[in-house]
Coordinates of C-alpha atoms in Angstrom, one line a residue:
X21 CA 19.2 22.3 -12.8
X22 CA 17.0 22.7 -9.8
X23 CA 13.2 22.9 -9.9
X24 CA 10.4 24.6 -7.7
X25 CA 8.0 22.2 -6.6
X26 CA 5.2 24.8 -7.2
X27 CA 6.4 25.1 -10.7
X28 CA 5.4 21.4 -11.6
X29 CA 2.7 20.5 -13.8
X30 CA 1.7 17.2 -15.7
X31 CA 4.0 17.7 -18.4
X32 CA 6.8 17.9 -16.2
X33 CA 9.7 15.5 -16.7
X34 CA 13.1 16.0 -14.7
X35 CA 15.9 14.1 -13.5
X36 CA 18.1 14.9 -10.9
X37 CA 22.1 15.1 -11.7
X38 CA 22.4 12.6 -8.8
X39 CA 19.8 10.2 -10.3
X40 CA 22.9 7.8 -11.7
X41 CA 24.1 7.3 -7.9
X42 CA 20.7 6.5 -6.5
X43 CA 20.2 2.8 -5.7
X44 CA 16.5 1.8 -5.8
X45 CA 15.3 -0.3 -2.7
X46 CA 13.7 -3.7 -2.7
X47 CA 9.8 -3.3 -3.1
X48 CA 8.2 -6.5 -1.6
X49 CA 6.6 -8.3 -4.7
X50 CA 4.4 -11.6 -5.0
X51 CA 4.6 -11.4 -9.1
X52 CA 5.6 -14.0 -11.3
X53 CA 7.2 -14.4 -14.5
X54 CA 7.8 -11.3 -16.6
X55 CA 6.2 -9.1 -13.8
X56 CA 8.9 -10.1 -11.5
X57 CA 11.7 -9.4 -13.7
X58 CA 12.8 -5.8 -14.9
X59 CA 13.8 -2.9 -13.2
X60 CA 12.8 -2.3 -9.7
X61 CA 9.6 -0.3 -8.7
X62 CA 11.8 2.6 -7.5
X63 CA 14.2 2.6 -10.6
X64 CA 15.1 6.0 -11.8
X65 CA 16.9 5.1 -15.1
X66 CA 14.2 4.7 -17.5
X67 CA 12.8 7.7 -19.4
X68 CA 9.4 6.8 -20.5
X69 CA 6.7 7.0 -17.9
X70 CA 5.9 3.5 -16.6
X71 CA 3.4 1.5 -14.6
X72 CA 3.5 -0.8 -11.7
X73 CA 0.8 -3.0 -10.4
X74 CA -0.1 -3.6 -6.5
X75 CA -1.9 -5.8 -4.4
X76 CA -2.5 -5.8 -0.8
X77 CA 0.5 -8.2 -0.7
X78 CA 2.8 -6.5 -2.7
X79 CA 4.0 -4.8 -6.3
X80 CA 5.5 -5.6 -9.5
X81 CA 8.6 -4.4 -10.9
X82 CA 8.3 -1.6 -13.5
X83 CA 6.3 -2.5 -16.4
X84 CA 7.7 -0.1 -19.1
X85 CA 5.0 1.9 -20.8
X86 CA 1.5 2.8 -19.9
X87 CA -0.4 0.2 -22.0
X88 CA -2.6 -1.5 -19.2
X89 CA -2.4 -5.1 -19.2
X90 CA -5.5 -7.3 -19.7
X91 CA -6.6 -9.3 -16.5
X92 CA -5.0 -12.7 -18.3
X93 CA -1.7 -11.0 -18.8
X94 CA -1.1 -9.8 -15.4
X95 CA 1.3 -12.2 -13.4
X96 CA 0.3 -11.4 -9.8
X97 CA -1.6 -14.2 -7.7
X98 CA -5.4 -13.5 -7.2
X99 CA -7.2 -14.1 -4.0
X100 CA -9.4 -11.8 -1.8
X101 CA -7.5 -8.6 -2.7
X102 CA -7.9 -5.5 -5.3
X103 CA -5.6 -4.8 -8.1
X104 CA -4.2 -1.4 -8.5
X105 CA -2.5 -0.3 -11.7
X106 CA -0.2 2.9 -10.8
X107 CA 1.5 5.1 -13.0
X108 CA 4.9 6.2 -11.8
X109 CA 5.2 9.7 -11.5
X110 CA 8.3 10.5 -9.2
X111 CA 10.9 8.8 -7.2
X112 CA 12.2 10.7 -3.9
X113 CA 15.5 9.6 -2.1
X114 CA 15.6 9.1 1.6
X115 CA 16.1 12.8 3.1
X116 CA 13.4 14.5 0.5
X117 CA 15.7 14.6 -2.3
X118 CA 13.5 14.4 -5.7
X119 CA 15.4 11.9 -8.0
X120 CA 13.2 11.8 -11.0
X121 CA 9.7 13.1 -12.1
X122 CA 8.2 11.6 -15.0
X123 CA 5.0 13.3 -17.0
X124 CA 1.3 12.2 -16.8
X125 CA 1.1 9.6 -20.0
X126 CA -1.9 7.7 -18.9
X127 CA -5.5 9.2 -19.4
X128 CA -7.7 9.0 -16.3
X129 CA -10.1 10.9 -14.4
X130 CA -9.0 14.2 -12.5
X131 CA -10.0 13.1 -9.1
X132 CA -8.1 9.7 -9.3
X133 CA -6.3 8.9 -6.0
X134 CA -2.6 9.4 -5.6
X135 CA -0.1 6.9 -3.7
X136 CA 3.1 7.2 -1.5
X137 CA 4.9 3.8 -1.6
X138 CA 7.8 3.3 0.9
X139 CA 9.8 0.0 0.7
X140 CA 9.6 -2.5 3.6
X141 CA 12.4 -2.7 6.2
X142 CA 13.5 -5.2 8.7
X143 CA 11.0 -4.1 11.2
X144 CA 8.0 -2.7 8.9
X145 CA 6.3 -4.1 5.9
X146 CA 5.8 -1.8 3.0
X147 CA 3.5 1.3 3.2
X148 CA 1.0 2.4 0.4
X149 CA -0.2 5.6 1.7
X150 CA -2.6 8.2 0.3
X151 CA -1.3 11.4 -1.3
X152 CA -2.9 14.8 -1.8
X153 CA -4.1 14.6 -5.4
X154 CA -2.0 16.4 -8.1
X155 CA 1.7 16.2 -9.0
X156 CA 2.3 19.4 -7.3
X157 CA 0.7 18.5 -3.9
X158 CA 1.5 14.4 -4.0
X159 CA 5.5 15.5 -4.7
X160 CA 5.2 17.9 -1.7
X161 CA 3.7 14.9 0.3
X162 CA 6.4 12.7 -1.0
X163 CA 9.4 15.0 -0.3
X164 CA 8.0 15.5 3.3
X165 CA 7.2 11.8 4.2
X166 CA 10.7 10.8 2.9
X167 CA 12.3 13.3 5.2
X168 CA 10.5 12.7 8.0
X169 CA 10.8 8.8 7.6
X170 CA 14.5 9.0 6.3
X171 CA 13.2 6.7 3.7
X172 CA 12.8 6.6 -0.1
X173 CA 9.3 7.4 -1.4
X174 CA 7.7 6.5 -4.9
X175 CA 4.8 8.8 -5.7
X176 CA 2.4 7.4 -8.0
X177 CA -1.0 8.0 -9.7
X178 CA -3.6 5.2 -9.5
X179 CA -5.3 4.8 -12.9
X180 CA -7.2 1.5 -12.0
X181 CA -8.6 -0.5 -9.5
X182 CA -10.5 -3.4 -9.3
X183 CA -11.7 -6.7 -7.5
X184 CA -8.6 -9.4 -7.8
X185 CA -9.9 -13.1 -7.2

Protein backbone atom coordinates (compact mmCIF):
# COMPACT_ATOMS: atom_id res chain seq x y z
CA UNK A 1 0.00 0.00 0.00
CA UNK A 2 1.31 3.44 -0.86
CA UNK A 3 0.02 6.83 0.15
CA UNK A 4 -0.04 10.40 -1.06
CA UNK A 5 1.52 12.88 1.36
CA UNK A 6 -1.35 15.24 0.53
CA UNK A 7 -3.81 12.74 2.07
CA UNK A 8 -2.08 12.53 5.46
CA UNK A 9 -3.92 13.84 8.52
CA UNK A 10 -3.20 13.81 12.25
CA UNK A 11 -5.02 10.48 12.52
CA UNK A 12 -2.92 8.74 9.83
CA UNK A 13 -1.08 5.59 10.89
CA UNK A 14 1.02 3.88 8.22
CA UNK A 15 3.86 1.37 8.05
CA UNK A 16 5.97 0.69 4.97
CA UNK A 17 6.34 -2.94 3.90
CA UNK A 18 10.10 -2.19 3.98
CA UNK A 19 10.03 -1.13 7.65
CA UNK A 20 11.12 -4.58 8.86
CA UNK A 21 14.43 -4.18 7.03
CA UNK A 22 15.08 -0.63 8.32
CA UNK A 23 18.02 -0.40 10.73
CA UNK A 24 17.59 2.63 12.99
CA UNK A 25 20.70 4.80 13.21
CA UNK A 26 22.29 5.67 16.51
CA UNK A 27 21.33 9.05 17.91
CA UNK A 28 23.58 10.82 20.39
CA UNK A 29 22.25 10.50 23.91
CA UNK A 30 23.18 11.88 27.28
CA UNK A 31 20.29 10.15 29.07
CA UNK A 32 20.85 7.58 31.77
CA UNK A 33 18.90 4.83 33.51
CA UNK A 34 15.63 3.85 31.83
CA UNK A 35 15.89 6.78 29.39
CA UNK A 36 19.14 5.34 27.96
CA UNK A 37 17.66 1.84 27.55
CA UNK A 38 14.96 0.65 25.21
CA UNK A 39 14.23 1.24 21.58
CA UNK A 40 16.37 3.70 19.58
CA UNK A 41 14.81 7.10 18.86
CA UNK A 42 14.58 6.18 15.15
CA UNK A 43 12.98 2.78 15.84
CA UNK A 44 9.93 1.94 13.71
CA UNK A 45 8.87 -1.37 15.30
CA UNK A 46 6.51 0.00 17.97
CA UNK A 47 2.85 0.51 17.11
CA UNK A 48 1.92 3.16 19.66
CA UNK A 49 2.77 6.81 19.27
CA UNK A 50 5.64 7.55 21.66
CA UNK A 51 7.81 10.29 23.08
CA UNK A 52 11.48 11.15 23.09
CA UNK A 53 13.11 13.84 25.22
CA UNK A 54 15.86 16.12 23.94
CA UNK A 55 18.28 18.75 25.17
CA UNK A 56 20.92 20.64 23.22
CA UNK A 57 23.28 17.79 24.15
CA UNK A 58 21.36 14.72 22.99
CA UNK A 59 18.22 12.61 23.03
CA UNK A 60 16.66 9.82 25.03
CA UNK A 61 15.69 6.50 23.55
CA UNK A 62 12.02 6.00 22.63
CA UNK A 63 9.81 6.33 25.71
CA UNK A 64 6.78 4.20 24.85
CA UNK A 65 3.45 5.98 25.20
CA UNK A 66 2.67 9.67 25.47
CA UNK A 67 2.49 10.21 29.21
CA UNK A 68 4.78 13.17 29.89
CA UNK A 69 7.02 12.35 32.84
CA UNK A 70 7.45 14.59 35.86
CA UNK A 71 10.78 16.41 36.11
CA UNK A 72 12.04 14.16 38.88
CA UNK A 73 11.45 11.08 36.71
CA UNK A 74 13.36 12.33 33.66
CA UNK A 75 16.85 10.82 33.57
CA UNK A 76 18.57 13.52 31.51
CA UNK A 77 21.36 15.66 33.00
CA UNK A 78 20.36 19.21 33.85
CA UNK A 79 22.55 22.19 33.07
CA UNK A 80 22.07 25.39 31.13
CA UNK A 81 19.82 23.90 28.48
CA UNK A 82 16.16 23.39 27.61
CA UNK A 83 14.31 20.09 27.82
CA UNK A 84 12.08 19.32 24.86
CA UNK A 85 9.34 16.70 24.95
CA UNK A 86 8.83 15.39 21.41
CA UNK A 87 6.05 13.19 20.04
CA UNK A 88 7.46 10.83 17.38
CA UNK A 89 5.31 11.21 14.27
CA UNK A 90 7.33 9.74 11.35
CA UNK A 91 10.64 8.19 10.36
CA UNK A 92 12.04 8.56 6.85
CA UNK A 93 14.92 6.38 5.64
CA UNK A 94 17.90 7.79 3.75
CA UNK A 95 16.89 8.72 0.23
CA UNK A 96 13.45 10.00 1.21
CA UNK A 97 11.56 6.73 1.75
CA UNK A 98 8.87 6.95 4.45
CA UNK A 99 9.15 4.02 6.87
CA UNK A 100 6.49 4.80 9.45
CA UNK A 101 3.86 7.38 10.40
CA UNK A 102 2.22 7.50 13.83
CA UNK A 103 -1.05 9.33 14.57
CA UNK A 104 -1.19 12.30 16.93
CA UNK A 105 -1.80 11.09 20.48
CA UNK A 106 -0.77 13.96 22.71
CA UNK A 107 -2.95 17.06 23.01
CA UNK A 108 -1.07 20.29 22.36
CA UNK A 109 -1.70 23.66 20.75
CA UNK A 110 -2.13 23.73 16.97
CA UNK A 111 0.82 26.11 16.61
CA UNK A 112 3.28 23.76 18.34
CA UNK A 113 6.75 23.50 16.80
CA UNK A 114 7.77 20.56 14.58
CA UNK A 115 11.31 19.15 14.48
CA UNK A 116 13.45 17.36 11.88
CA UNK A 117 16.13 15.26 13.57
CA UNK A 118 19.13 13.83 11.72
CA UNK A 119 21.58 11.43 13.41
CA UNK A 120 25.20 12.34 13.90
CA UNK A 121 27.85 11.23 11.46
CA UNK A 122 31.62 10.89 11.81
CA UNK A 123 31.93 14.47 10.53
CA UNK A 124 28.82 16.15 11.97
CA UNK A 125 26.97 16.41 15.29
CA UNK A 126 23.28 15.44 15.19
CA UNK A 127 20.95 18.07 13.74
CA UNK A 128 17.68 19.24 15.27
CA UNK A 129 16.03 21.55 12.76
CA UNK A 130 12.70 23.38 12.44
CA UNK A 131 10.05 21.80 10.21
CA UNK A 132 6.99 23.39 8.71
CA UNK A 133 4.06 22.97 11.13
CA UNK A 134 1.56 20.17 10.55
CA UNK A 135 2.02 16.52 9.69
CA UNK A 136 1.60 16.97 5.93
CA UNK A 137 4.06 19.88 5.62
CA UNK A 138 6.47 18.38 8.16
CA UNK A 139 6.55 15.02 6.39
CA UNK A 140 7.14 16.77 3.08
CA UNK A 141 10.11 18.59 4.68
CA UNK A 142 11.42 15.30 6.14
CA UNK A 143 11.25 13.48 2.80
CA UNK A 144 13.01 16.33 0.98
CA UNK A 145 15.72 16.70 3.63
CA UNK A 146 16.31 12.96 3.75
CA UNK A 147 16.71 12.78 -0.03
CA UNK A 148 18.97 15.85 -0.12
CA UNK A 149 21.20 14.72 2.78
CA UNK A 150 20.95 10.96 2.05
CA UNK A 151 20.24 10.51 5.75
CA UNK A 152 17.41 9.14 7.86
CA UNK A 153 15.16 11.83 9.37
CA UNK A 154 12.87 11.63 12.37
CA UNK A 155 9.87 13.98 12.31
CA UNK A 156 8.61 14.97 15.76
CA UNK A 157 6.03 17.38 17.13
CA UNK A 158 7.24 19.38 20.11
CA UNK A 159 4.68 19.11 22.90
CA UNK A 160 6.61 20.80 25.68
CA UNK A 161 9.72 22.91 26.28
CA UNK A 162 11.14 24.08 29.57
CA UNK A 163 14.34 25.42 31.05
CA UNK A 164 16.38 22.48 32.32
CA UNK A 165 18.84 23.58 34.99
